[in-house]
Coordinates of C-alpha atoms in Angstrom, one line a residue:
M1171 CA -52.2 -29.9 -68.4
K1172 CA -50.4 -27.6 -65.9
E1173 CA -50.5 -30.3 -63.2
V1174 CA -49.1 -32.9 -65.7
A1175 CA -46.2 -30.5 -66.6
Q1176 CA -45.5 -30.0 -62.9
E1177 CA -45.3 -33.7 -62.2
A1178 CA -43.1 -34.5 -65.2
Y1179 CA -40.0 -34.6 -63.0
R1180 CA -41.2 -37.9 -61.7
D1181 CA -41.1 -39.6 -65.1
K1182 CA -37.5 -38.7 -66.1
L1183 CA -34.1 -37.7 -64.7
A1184 CA -33.3 -34.1 -64.5
T1185 CA -30.2 -34.7 -66.7
V1186 CA -32.0 -36.4 -69.6
D1187 CA -34.2 -34.6 -72.1
S1188 CA -37.3 -36.0 -73.9
K1189 CA -35.2 -37.6 -76.6
G1190 CA -33.1 -39.5 -74.1
K1191 CA -30.0 -37.3 -74.6
R1192 CA -28.0 -36.0 -71.7
I1193 CA -28.5 -32.5 -70.4
W1194 CA -25.1 -31.2 -69.2
I1195 CA -25.4 -29.6 -65.7
Y1196 CA -23.8 -26.2 -65.1
P1197 CA -24.3 -25.6 -61.4
K1198 CA -23.9 -22.1 -60.0
K1199 CA -20.9 -21.7 -57.7
P1200 CA -22.1 -22.5 -54.2
K1201 CA -21.3 -20.4 -51.1
G1202 CA -22.5 -20.2 -47.6
K1203 CA -22.2 -21.7 -44.1
Y1204 CA -22.9 -25.3 -45.0
Y1205 CA -20.5 -25.2 -48.0
D1206 CA -17.7 -23.9 -45.8
I1207 CA -18.3 -26.7 -43.4
R1208 CA -18.3 -29.2 -46.2
K1209 CA -14.9 -27.8 -47.3
Y1210 CA -13.4 -28.4 -43.9
V1211 CA -14.9 -31.9 -43.7
S1212 CA -13.4 -32.7 -47.1
Y1213 CA -10.0 -31.4 -46.1
F1214 CA -10.0 -33.8 -43.1
L1215 CA -11.1 -36.7 -45.3
F1216 CA -8.4 -35.9 -47.9
L1217 CA -5.8 -35.9 -45.1
I1218 CA -6.9 -39.4 -44.0
L1219 CA -7.2 -40.8 -47.5
F1220 CA -3.9 -39.6 -48.8
G1221 CA -2.0 -40.0 -45.5
M1222 CA -3.1 -43.4 -44.3
P1223 CA -1.0 -45.5 -46.9
F1224 CA 2.2 -44.0 -45.4
I1225 CA 1.3 -44.8 -41.8
K1226 CA 2.8 -48.1 -40.5
M1227 CA 2.5 -50.0 -37.2
N1228 CA 5.3 -52.3 -36.2
G1229 CA 6.6 -52.3 -39.8
V1230 CA 3.2 -53.1 -41.4
P1231 CA 0.8 -50.7 -43.1
F1232 CA -2.0 -49.3 -41.0
M1233 CA -4.5 -50.0 -43.7
Q1234 CA -4.1 -52.3 -46.7
F1235 CA -6.6 -54.3 -48.8
N1236 CA -4.6 -56.8 -50.9
I1237 CA -7.6 -58.1 -52.9
P1238 CA -5.6 -60.3 -55.3
K1239 CA -4.1 -62.2 -52.4
S1240 CA -7.2 -62.0 -50.2
E1241 CA -5.0 -60.5 -47.4
F1242 CA -6.1 -57.4 -45.5
I1243 CA -4.4 -55.3 -42.8
I1244 CA -6.9 -53.1 -40.8
F1245 CA -5.6 -50.8 -38.1
G1246 CA -2.3 -52.7 -38.3
I1247 CA -3.8 -56.1 -37.7
Y1248 CA -3.2 -58.8 -40.3
F1249 CA -6.2 -60.7 -41.7
P1250 CA -5.2 -63.7 -43.9
P1251 CA -7.6 -65.6 -46.2
Q1252 CA -8.4 -67.8 -43.3
D1253 CA -10.1 -64.9 -41.6
F1254 CA -12.4 -64.2 -44.5
H1255 CA -15.5 -64.9 -42.3
L1256 CA -14.5 -61.9 -40.2
F1257 CA -14.3 -59.8 -43.3
V1258 CA -17.8 -61.0 -44.4
I1259 CA -19.3 -60.1 -41.0
A1260 CA -17.6 -56.7 -41.1
M1261 CA -19.1 -56.0 -44.5
L1262 CA -22.5 -57.0 -43.1
I1263 CA -22.0 -54.6 -40.2
G1264 CA -21.1 -51.9 -42.7
M1265 CA -24.2 -52.5 -44.8
V1266 CA -26.5 -52.6 -41.8
F1267 CA -24.9 -49.4 -40.5
I1268 CA -25.5 -47.6 -43.8
V1269 CA -29.1 -48.8 -43.8
L1270 CA -29.6 -47.6 -40.2
F1271 CA -27.9 -44.3 -41.0
T1272 CA -30.0 -43.8 -44.0
V1273 CA -33.3 -44.5 -42.2
I1274 CA -32.4 -41.8 -39.7
Y1275 CA -30.3 -39.2 -41.7
G1276 CA -31.3 -39.9 -45.3
R1277 CA -28.6 -39.6 -48.0
L1278 CA -26.4 -37.3 -46.0
F1279 CA -23.4 -39.7 -46.5
C1280 CA -23.5 -39.0 -50.3
G1281 CA -23.1 -35.3 -50.1
W1282 CA -20.6 -35.1 -47.2
I1283 CA -18.5 -38.3 -47.1
C1284 CA -18.8 -40.2 -50.4
P1285 CA -15.4 -39.9 -52.3
Q1286 CA -17.3 -39.4 -55.6
T1287 CA -19.1 -36.3 -54.4
I1288 CA -16.1 -35.0 -52.3
F1289 CA -13.7 -35.2 -55.2
M1290 CA -16.2 -33.9 -57.8
E1291 CA -17.4 -30.8 -55.8
M1292 CA -14.4 -30.0 -53.7
V1293 CA -11.6 -30.6 -56.3
F1294 CA -12.6 -30.9 -59.9
R1295 CA -15.5 -28.5 -59.8
R1296 CA -13.5 -25.9 -58.0
I1297 CA -10.7 -26.2 -60.6
E1298 CA -13.4 -25.8 -63.3
Y1299 CA -14.7 -22.6 -61.7
W1300 CA -11.1 -21.3 -61.4
I1301 CA -10.3 -21.8 -65.0
E1302 CA -13.6 -21.3 -66.8
G1303 CA -15.5 -19.1 -64.4
D1304 CA -19.0 -19.5 -62.9
Y1305 CA -21.9 -21.3 -64.7
K1306 CA -22.8 -18.5 -67.1
S1307 CA -19.2 -18.2 -68.2
Q1308 CA -19.0 -21.9 -68.7
I1309 CA -22.1 -22.0 -70.8
K1310 CA -20.9 -19.1 -73.0
L1311 CA -17.4 -20.7 -73.4
N1312 CA -18.8 -24.1 -74.4
K1313 CA -21.3 -22.6 -76.9
G1314 CA -18.7 -20.4 -78.5
P1315 CA -16.3 -21.3 -81.2
M1316 CA -12.9 -22.9 -80.3
S1317 CA -11.1 -19.7 -81.2
S1318 CA -13.1 -17.5 -78.9
N1319 CA -12.0 -16.3 -75.4
G1320 CA -9.0 -18.6 -75.1
K1321 CA -11.3 -21.7 -75.2
I1322 CA -8.6 -24.1 -76.4
R1323 CA -6.1 -22.8 -73.8
K1324 CA -8.6 -23.2 -71.0
K1325 CA -9.8 -26.6 -72.1
V1326 CA -6.3 -28.0 -72.4
L1327 CA -5.3 -26.6 -69.1
K1328 CA -8.4 -27.9 -67.3
H1329 CA -8.1 -31.4 -68.7
T1330 CA -4.4 -31.6 -68.2
I1331 CA -4.9 -30.8 -64.5
F1332 CA -7.8 -33.3 -64.4
I1333 CA -5.6 -36.1 -65.8
L1334 CA -2.7 -35.3 -63.3
I1335 CA -5.1 -35.3 -60.3
S1336 CA -6.7 -38.5 -61.6
A1337 CA -3.3 -40.1 -61.8
F1338 CA -2.5 -39.0 -58.2
I1339 CA -5.8 -40.5 -57.0
A1340 CA -5.2 -43.7 -58.9
H1341 CA -1.8 -44.1 -57.4
T1342 CA -3.3 -43.5 -53.9
F1343 CA -6.0 -46.1 -54.3
L1344 CA -3.4 -48.6 -55.8
S1345 CA -1.2 -48.0 -52.7
Y1346 CA -4.1 -49.3 -50.5
I1347 CA -4.0 -52.6 -52.5
I1348 CA -0.3 -53.3 -52.9
G1349 CA 1.3 -50.9 -50.4
V1350 CA 3.4 -47.8 -50.9
D1351 CA 6.6 -49.7 -51.0
A1352 CA 5.5 -51.9 -53.9
L1353 CA 4.0 -48.9 -55.6
W1354 CA 7.2 -46.9 -55.4
D1355 CA 9.1 -49.9 -56.8
I1356 CA 6.7 -49.9 -59.8
I1357 CA 7.1 -46.2 -60.3
T1358 CA 10.9 -46.2 -60.2
S1359 CA 11.5 -49.4 -62.1
P1360 CA 11.4 -49.8 -65.9
V1361 CA 7.9 -50.4 -67.3
Q1362 CA 8.8 -53.8 -68.7
E1363 CA 9.6 -55.1 -65.2
H1364 CA 6.2 -54.2 -63.8
W1365 CA 4.0 -53.8 -66.9
K1366 CA 1.0 -55.2 -65.0
G1367 CA 1.3 -52.6 -62.3
F1368 CA 1.8 -49.9 -64.9
A1369 CA -1.2 -51.1 -66.8
A1370 CA -3.3 -51.0 -63.6
M1371 CA -2.2 -47.4 -63.0
V1372 CA -3.2 -46.3 -66.5
I1373 CA -6.6 -48.1 -66.2
F1374 CA -7.3 -46.5 -62.8
T1375 CA -6.2 -43.1 -64.1
G1376 CA -8.4 -43.3 -67.1
M1377 CA -11.3 -44.5 -65.0
F1378 CA -11.1 -41.6 -62.5
Y1379 CA -10.6 -39.1 -65.3
G1380 CA -13.6 -40.3 -67.2
V1381 CA -15.7 -40.3 -64.0
F1382 CA -14.8 -36.7 -62.9
A1383 CA -14.4 -35.1 -66.3
F1384 CA -17.4 -36.6 -68.1
M1385 CA -19.6 -39.0 -66.1
R1386 CA -19.9 -36.7 -63.0
E1387 CA -23.4 -36.8 -61.5
Q1388 CA -24.4 -39.7 -63.7
V1389 CA -22.5 -42.0 -61.3
C1390 CA -24.8 -40.9 -58.5
T1391 CA -28.0 -41.1 -60.5
T1392 CA -27.6 -44.1 -62.8
I1393 CA -24.7 -46.2 -61.7
C1394 CA -24.7 -46.1 -57.9
P1395 CA -27.7 -48.1 -56.5
Y1396 CA -27.7 -46.3 -53.2
G1397 CA -30.0 -43.5 -54.4
R1398 CA -32.6 -45.9 -55.6
L1399 CA -32.7 -47.6 -52.2
Q1400 CA -34.1 -44.4 -50.7
G1401 CA -37.6 -45.4 -51.7
V1402 CA -37.5 -48.4 -49.4
L1403 CA -35.3 -47.0 -46.6
L1404 CA -36.7 -43.5 -46.0
D1405 CA -40.0 -42.9 -44.1
E1406 CA -41.8 -39.8 -42.9
N1407 CA -39.5 -39.5 -39.9
S1408 CA -36.2 -39.7 -41.9
L1409 CA -34.1 -36.6 -42.0
A1410 CA -33.3 -35.2 -45.5
V1411 CA -32.7 -31.9 -47.3
S1412 CA -36.3 -30.8 -47.6
Y1413 CA -38.3 -27.8 -48.8
D1414 CA -40.8 -26.5 -46.2
F1415 CA -43.8 -26.4 -48.5
V1416 CA -46.1 -25.4 -45.7
R1417 CA -44.2 -22.2 -45.2
G1418 CA -43.1 -21.6 -48.7
E1419 CA -46.3 -22.3 -50.7
P1420 CA -48.0 -20.7 -52.6
R1421 CA -44.9 -19.2 -54.1
G1422 CA -44.7 -15.4 -54.5
H1423 CA -42.5 -13.2 -56.6
L1424 CA -40.0 -10.6 -55.6
I1425 CA -41.3 -7.1 -56.4
K1426 CA -38.4 -4.7 -56.9
P1427 CA -39.1 -1.1 -55.7
R1428 CA -39.4 1.3 -58.5
K1429 CA -39.5 5.0 -58.7
G1430 CA -43.1 6.3 -58.9
K1431 CA -44.1 9.3 -61.0
K1432 CA -43.7 12.6 -59.3
S1433 CA -46.9 14.5 -58.4
D1434 CA -48.0 16.8 -61.2
C1435 CA -49.3 19.2 -58.6
K1436 CA -47.5 22.6 -59.3
D1437 CA -48.9 24.5 -56.4
G1438 CA -47.6 24.1 -52.9
C1439 CA -49.6 22.1 -50.3
S1440 CA -50.4 25.3 -48.4
T1441 CA -52.2 26.8 -51.4
C1442 CA -53.7 23.5 -52.7
K1443 CA -57.3 24.0 -53.8
K1444 CA -58.0 20.2 -54.4
N1445 CA -59.9 18.0 -52.0
D1446 CA -57.6 16.3 -49.5
S1447 CA -58.8 12.9 -50.4
N1448 CA -57.6 13.4 -54.0
C1449 CA -54.2 14.8 -53.1
P1450 CA -51.7 13.5 -55.7
A1451 CA -48.9 13.4 -53.2
D1452 CA -50.9 11.4 -50.7
L1453 CA -52.1 9.0 -53.5
L1454 CA -48.5 8.5 -54.6
K1455 CA -47.3 7.7 -51.1
A1456 CA -50.2 5.2 -50.6
E1457 CA -49.3 3.5 -53.8
L1458 CA -45.6 3.1 -52.8
D1459 CA -46.7 1.8 -49.4
K1460 CA -48.4 -1.1 -51.2
I1461 CA -45.1 -2.2 -52.7
N1462 CA -43.8 -5.1 -50.4
T1463 CA -40.9 -7.4 -50.9
I1464 CA -43.2 -10.4 -51.4
E1465 CA -46.8 -10.5 -52.3
P1466 CA -48.6 -10.5 -49.0
V1467 CA -50.9 -13.5 -49.7
K1468 CA -48.1 -15.7 -50.9
G1469 CA -45.6 -18.0 -49.0
D1470 CA -42.0 -17.2 -48.3
C1471 CA -40.6 -18.8 -51.5
I1472 CA -40.2 -16.1 -54.1
D1473 CA -39.5 -18.6 -56.9
C1474 CA -36.0 -17.2 -57.6
D1475 CA -34.8 -20.7 -58.7
L1476 CA -31.4 -20.3 -57.0
C1477 CA -31.9 -23.6 -55.3
V1478 CA -32.1 -25.2 -58.8
K1479 CA -29.2 -23.3 -60.2
V1480 CA -26.8 -24.4 -57.5
C1481 CA -27.9 -28.1 -57.5
P1482 CA -25.1 -30.3 -58.9
T1483 CA -27.6 -32.9 -60.1
G1484 CA -30.0 -30.4 -61.7
I1485 CA -33.1 -31.1 -59.6
D1486 CA -35.7 -28.8 -58.0
I1487 CA -35.7 -29.6 -54.3
R1488 CA -39.1 -28.0 -54.0
N1489 CA -40.6 -31.0 -55.8
G1490 CA -39.8 -33.2 -52.8
T1491 CA -37.3 -36.0 -52.1
Q1492 CA -35.8 -37.4 -55.3
L1493 CA -33.3 -40.1 -56.0
E1494 CA -30.9 -37.6 -57.6
C1495 CA -30.6 -35.5 -54.4
V1496 CA -27.3 -36.2 -52.7
N1497 CA -28.0 -34.0 -49.7
C1498 CA -25.1 -31.7 -50.4
T1499 CA -27.0 -28.7 -48.8
A1500 CA -26.0 -26.3 -51.6
C1501 CA -29.6 -25.4 -52.0
M1502 CA -29.9 -24.7 -48.3
D1503 CA -27.1 -22.1 -48.5
A1504 CA -28.6 -20.4 -51.6
C1505 CA -32.1 -20.2 -50.0
D1506 CA -30.8 -18.9 -46.7
E1507 CA -29.0 -16.1 -48.5
V1508 CA -32.2 -15.1 -50.2
M1509 CA -34.2 -15.3 -47.0
I1510 CA -31.7 -13.0 -45.3
K1511 CA -31.9 -10.5 -48.1
I1512 CA -35.7 -10.3 -48.0
K1513 CA -35.7 -10.3 -44.2
K1514 CA -37.4 -13.7 -43.7
P1515 CA -36.4 -16.5 -41.4
T1516 CA -33.8 -18.9 -42.8
G1517 CA -34.4 -22.6 -43.1
L1518 CA -37.1 -22.6 -45.8
I1519 CA -34.9 -25.4 -47.2
R1520 CA -33.4 -27.4 -44.3
I1521 CA -32.5 -30.9 -43.1
D1522 CA -35.8 -32.1 -41.6
S1523 CA -38.4 -34.8 -41.8
Y1524 CA -41.7 -34.8 -43.6
N1525 CA -43.6 -35.2 -40.2
A1526 CA -41.6 -32.2 -38.8
I1527 CA -42.6 -30.0 -41.7
T1528 CA -46.3 -31.0 -41.8
K1529 CA -47.0 -31.8 -38.1
G1530 CA -44.1 -30.2 -36.3
V1531 CA -43.2 -33.6 -34.8
R1532 CA -39.6 -34.9 -34.8
S1533 CA -39.1 -38.5 -33.9
L1534 CA -36.0 -40.4 -34.9
W1535 CA -36.7 -43.5 -32.9
N1536 CA -39.2 -46.0 -34.2
S1537 CA -39.7 -49.8 -34.7
R1538 CA -37.5 -49.9 -37.8
V1539 CA -34.7 -48.0 -36.2
A1540 CA -34.9 -50.3 -33.2
A1541 CA -34.8 -53.5 -35.3
Y1542 CA -31.8 -52.3 -37.4
S1543 CA -30.0 -51.2 -34.2
L1544 CA -30.6 -54.6 -32.6
V1545 CA -29.2 -56.4 -35.7
L1546 CA -26.2 -54.1 -35.8
V1547 CA -25.5 -54.7 -32.1
L1548 CA -25.7 -58.5 -32.5
L1549 CA -23.4 -58.4 -35.5
I1550 CA -20.9 -56.2 -33.7
G1551 CA -21.0 -58.6 -30.7
L1552 CA -20.4 -61.6 -33.0
E1553 CA -17.5 -59.9 -34.8
S1554 CA -16.0 -58.8 -31.5
F1555 CA -16.2 -62.4 -30.0
L1556 CA -14.7 -64.0 -33.1
F1557 CA -11.9 -61.4 -33.2
I1558 CA -11.0 -61.7 -29.6
S1559 CA -11.1 -65.5 -29.6
R1560 CA -9.0 -66.0 -32.8
S1561 CA -5.5 -67.4 -32.3
S1562 CA -2.4 -65.4 -33.1
I1563 CA -1.1 -68.3 -35.1
E1564 CA -3.5 -70.6 -37.0
T1565 CA -2.4 -74.1 -38.0
L1566 CA -3.5 -76.3 -40.9
L1567 CA -2.1 -79.8 -40.7
L1568 CA -3.1 -82.3 -43.5
R1569 CA -1.9 -85.7 -44.6
T1570 CA 0.2 -85.5 -47.8
P1571 CA -2.1 -86.4 -50.7
G1572 CA -1.3 -89.8 -52.4
M1573 CA 0.7 -91.0 -49.4
L1574 CA -0.5 -93.9 -47.2
Y1575 CA 1.8 -94.9 -44.4
Q1576 CA 5.3 -96.3 -43.9
E1577 CA 6.3 -99.1 -41.5
D1578 CA 9.7 -99.6 -40.1
K1579 CA 10.4 -102.2 -37.3
G1580 CA 6.8 -101.9 -36.1
V1581 CA 6.7 -98.1 -36.1
I1582 CA 4.1 -96.5 -38.4
S1583 CA 4.8 -93.1 -39.9
N1584 CA 2.6 -90.7 -41.8
L1585 CA 3.8 -87.7 -43.9
Y1586 CA 2.0 -84.4 -43.3
N1587 CA 2.0 -80.9 -44.9
Y1588 CA 1.6 -78.1 -42.4
Q1589 CA 0.8 -74.4 -42.9
L1590 CA 1.3 -71.8 -40.2
I1591 CA -0.5 -68.5 -40.5
N1592 CA 1.1 -65.9 -38.2
K1593 CA -1.4 -63.1 -37.6
S1594 CA 0.8 -61.3 -35.1
N1595 CA 3.6 -58.8 -35.6
L1596 CA 6.0 -61.1 -33.7
E1597 CA 8.4 -63.8 -35.0
S1598 CA 7.9 -67.1 -33.2
E1599 CA 9.4 -70.5 -33.0
V1600 CA 6.7 -73.2 -33.2
Q1601 CA 6.6 -76.7 -31.6
F1602 CA 4.1 -79.5 -32.2
K1603 CA 2.9 -82.0 -29.6
I1604 CA 0.5 -84.9 -29.9
K1605 CA -2.0 -84.5 -27.1
N1606 CA -3.6 -88.0 -27.1
F1607 CA -0.4 -90.0 -27.9
D1608 CA 2.4 -89.2 -25.5
A1609 CA 4.7 -91.7 -27.2
A1610 CA 4.2 -90.2 -30.7
V1611 CA 7.3 -88.7 -32.3
I1612 CA 7.3 -85.7 -34.6
E1613 CA 10.2 -85.2 -37.1
F1614 CA 10.3 -82.2 -39.3
V1615 CA 11.5 -82.3 -42.9
G1616 CA 14.3 -79.8 -42.6
Q1617 CA 14.5 -77.3 -39.8
A1618 CA 11.9 -76.6 -37.1
P1619 CA 9.4 -73.9 -38.3
I1620 CA 9.9 -70.3 -37.3
T1621 CA 7.0 -68.2 -38.3
Q1622 CA 7.6 -64.6 -39.6
S1623 CA 5.3 -61.8 -38.6
N1624 CA 2.2 -61.5 -40.8
K1625 CA 3.4 -64.3 -43.0
I1626 CA 2.3 -67.8 -44.0
S1627 CA 4.9 -70.5 -43.4
E1628 CA 4.7 -74.0 -45.0
G1629 CA 6.6 -77.3 -44.5
A1630 CA 6.4 -81.0 -44.0
L1631 CA 6.7 -83.4 -41.0
F1632 CA 6.5 -87.0 -40.1
I1633 CA 4.4 -88.3 -37.2
K1634 CA 5.6 -91.7 -35.9
I1635 CA 3.6 -94.0 -33.6
D1636 CA 4.3 -97.5 -32.4
G1637 CA 1.9 -99.8 -34.3
Q1638 CA 0.9 -101.6 -31.1
E1639 CA -0.6 -98.3 -29.8
L1640 CA -3.0 -98.1 -32.7
K1641 CA -6.5 -99.6 -32.1
S1642 CA -7.9 -99.1 -35.6
R1643 CA -6.8 -98.4 -39.2
K1644 CA -7.7 -94.7 -38.8
T1645 CA -7.0 -92.7 -35.7
T1646 CA -7.8 -89.1 -35.0
L1647 CA -4.9 -87.2 -33.5
T1648 CA -5.2 -84.0 -31.5
V1649 CA -2.1 -81.8 -32.2
E1650 CA -1.2 -78.9 -29.9
V1651 CA 0.8 -76.0 -31.3
F1652 CA 3.1 -74.1 -29.0
A1653 CA 4.8 -70.7 -29.8
D1654 CA 7.7 -69.9 -27.6
G1655 CA 6.5 -72.4 -25.1
K1656 CA 2.9 -71.1 -25.0
L1657 CA -0.1 -73.1 -26.3
I1658 CA -1.6 -71.0 -29.1
D1659 CA -3.6 -73.4 -31.2
E1660 CA -5.0 -76.9 -31.3
T1661 CA -5.9 -78.9 -34.5
K1662 CA -7.1 -82.4 -35.4
T1663 CA -5.8 -84.7 -38.1
S1664 CA -6.1 -88.3 -39.1
F1665 CA -3.4 -91.0 -38.8
I1666 CA -3.5 -94.1 -41.1
G1667 CA -2.1 -97.5 -40.2
P1668 CA -2.5 -101.1 -41.2
R1669 CA -5.8 -102.8 -40.9
K1670 CA -6.6 -104.2 -37.4

């Protein structure tokens, strides 16, 4: 029965009880070397996240993902819908990289880089500690009546700050979609003029508030699929936050020194008439010498449970790798602090592999890592080639639907619609030339096209060819596109004439 109880963690989440109800997690406030490093990493990531929407290159955002229009600007480079294949390959590169990173370093991304964890632990959780105190104070506050210990005031203050921060995050994420200029226009204009944008802000704010105030670790354990992929991605050589069970087991207990009873010997040692082997003072000293910090036959783990108390997902890392573990290293800091106090080596809980713990062998390179690396290199090579070879202005030239041809004095004309996608930051004047029909004449409907930077220009034109030059009813034309006198694209289209 004891073994069954010890293995029960495999059958359920740490945040769900036997009746299926949620167990609210009250993690102890973390502190230590790794927590301090995580804070500095989070500050750097916040600087990038909140500062990037305001950075512009040549008048365009440095980073923007306009999903409704399928237009993306990455590192100041414009990617229209016609470059969607580049975006797909980039997503594949990202996925393969995450898989490769996970195979080597485990779920380190979740605890150190993932926005969900960073915002939860480095912003919202710290505000909660500041207002409500550490975990014991929070438990006492939540169990007490609303009138006790300023509970209403603390709850109102906390959730007000949570909502304001959620709104700030929502505005930031929205600026990545529509840009800071459009966002500022929505903020400063009446609601009725941009009610869709205002509704998006409210929805995003409510979503972030719900996630960080209530959902919390449930996002990582039940919604995000990444944790469940660990079972197929990790192997015995993968690095992860691990408990060194070889060194730590069997677990001992901390024996606190206590004052022994004083010797009842009333006479001085010089006049003692008792046998030396039965000296009360010597017996007391021998008994105190037996009191060690840890039971001598046990491992280094003293079963203090601090690693469990600081865990933001409520697991016991000593049970091994679990899907709830986000590798935040809070348990490492807690354990190292205890090891220092009891004068034992740190690293009982550390980032290491199963083989390193059991065999002392560390090997990050294996056939799986090699295979994923090869796929990643090939995808990066393909993406680089397609990116370098893409034209700065892409042309789409199609015959106008429903129109056949017109004939005037032996000259055949076809009407075409053109679309010019300028992917550069320069404005260009565009000219068309028929490559395989030197005598062909191009007449624009309206003015000659001038493409604006990072914009799509549309218009219509006529192509006229002497009927005697046509050899068949349907002729394929090769159209060259010049920008400021330089050939930048070449496209093909069909030309329809009378039957031959």
